C-alpha cells in the first residue's frame, strides 16, 4: 500500500507551521502535532508575553533557507503534500513512496531520470504523461573488479548471478532479473491515478542488504540535507551504504563508508561479514590485510582477536589474505624468514581453530616465487607445484 516512509529522527532545523489536512486519502499525512524549535510555541511561532510582544529570550529569526528545508521535510516528506512522483521500490521489500520531482532532482541520478522521462513525454503527441523507463538499481562494481555481463537464459529470461574475480557473488540487478511493481492498473486499484495524482513514476530495485529504514535515511537526506547520523550501528550503516550505492548517491556512499571504517575493529568485525561477497568486501579485506602486515616481526603469534576474526572468513578470502598480503622488509638485522615464520604460525593457528581436516598450510619452493600457500586438498589436488608441508 502507499504509505509515508518511516523516517529517522527529525533533523534539528527551525520549523514552519504544521501542514493542513490533505484532501487526498491516498497520501498518508502526519497526524501528530509537531514540536516547535527551542523558544517557540507548538505551532512553530515565537512565544510572546502577555501584551503580545515577543519574549525577550526568543531565538534569532531562522535563516530563510532553513525554514524552506524544514517545511519540505515536515510537510512534503512526512505529510506527503502535493506529491507528483511515485517511487516504486522493489527488492527485499516492495513499497510505494509519494515524493516530489524537484526534491529528487537534487541527486544527478534522479535528475537525469526525470529529464529523460520529460523528454520522452514531449516526444509523444497527446500523451499527458511519460512511459516508465527501466528501473534504477544497478549495483556498483568494487574498485579493481571487472564485472562480466550477466548471462540470460533465452527460455526464461532470468539473469544468472555473476561473480567477481575472486569467485565471490556480487550484487547484481539486470533488466532481465528485475521484478518491478505491476503496471498502472495496480496503482489505480490503490486510488492513485497517473496524470491526476502524479506525473512521474520511478522504479528502483534494491540489493538484499537494503531496508525500509535505509530508504528513509536517503529520503531524509534529500528533503532535509542531513546525512545519516554517524551513530548508526554497523548493520544499519551497511544497509544505507548498499542502498545508496545501488541508487548511485555518491555523497551518502562516501559518508557511510567513513562511518563504517571508523567503527571497524577486530571485535566488531563479525558484524561486517555480510559485506563479504558484495562490492564492499574490500572494506573488510583491506582492514584485515593491514593487521596482518603489522604483526610483530618475531614470534610467537599471540594476536587472539585477529585469529578469531580470520576464522569465519570464506576460504577464498582467507587464502588471498594469507598468501597475497606482502611480507614487509623489516631491516634492523631481522631476517625475512622470521617474518615468514610469523605468517606461517598465524595461518596454522587459524586453520587449527577452523578444525577442517582438508585445509592445511605449506611452504612452496621451486622455479616460482617461494612462500606460504594454503591448501584445500580437494580443490588443489591437481597442483604439480612442489611443496613442503611444515609440521608443528
PDB file of N, CA and C in Angstrom, residues 1 19 30 73 79 219 243 247 296:
ATOM      1  N   UNK A   1       0.826  -1.195   0.000  1.00  0.00           N
ATOM      2  CA  UNK A   1       0.000   0.000   0.000  1.00  0.00           C
ATOM      3  C   UNK A   1       0.857   1.239   0.000  1.00  0.00           C
ATOM      4  N   UNK A  19       1.292  21.142   8.694  1.00  0.00           N
ATOM      5  CA  UNK A  19       0.588  21.050   7.424  1.00  0.00           C
ATOM      6  C   UNK A  19      -0.914  20.957   7.648  1.00  0.00           C
ATOM      7  N   UNK A  30       0.900  13.256   8.397  1.00  0.00           N
ATOM      8  CA  UNK A  30       1.310  13.159   9.795  1.00  0.00           C
ATOM      9  C   UNK A  30       0.237  13.781  10.670  1.00  0.00           C
ATOM     10  N   UNK A  73      10.810  19.107   4.612  1.00  0.00           N
ATOM     11  CA  UNK A  73      10.984  17.866   5.366  1.00  0.00           C
ATOM     12  C   UNK A  73       9.700  17.478   6.087  1.00  0.00           C
ATOM     13  N   UNK A  79       4.373  14.636   5.520  1.00  0.00           N
ATOM     14  CA  UNK A  79       2.953  14.781   5.229  1.00  0.00           C
ATOM     15  C   UNK A  79       2.551  14.328   3.849  1.00  0.00           C
ATOM     16  N   UNK A 219      15.830   9.391   1.861  1.00  0.00           N
ATOM     17  CA  UNK A 219      14.818  10.415   1.605  1.00  0.00           C
ATOM     18  C   UNK A 219      14.986  11.588   2.561  1.00  0.00           C
ATOM     19  N   UNK A 243      22.170   0.494  -0.137  1.00  0.00           N
ATOM     20  CA  UNK A 243      21.040   1.145  -0.791  1.00  0.00           C
ATOM     21  C   UNK A 243      21.489   2.369  -1.571  1.00  0.00           C
ATOM     22  N   UNK A 247      21.413   2.913  -5.799  1.00  0.00           N
ATOM     23  CA  UNK A 247      20.719   4.032  -6.441  1.00  0.00           C
ATOM     24  C   UNK A 247      21.716   4.968  -7.111  1.00  0.00           C
ATOM     25  N   UNK A 296      53.750  -8.544  14.817  1.00  0.00           N
ATOM     26  CA  UNK A 296      55.118  -8.441  15.348  1.00  0.00           C
ATOM     27  C   UNK A 296      56.076  -9.281  14.512  1.00  0.00           C
TER      28      UNK A 296
END
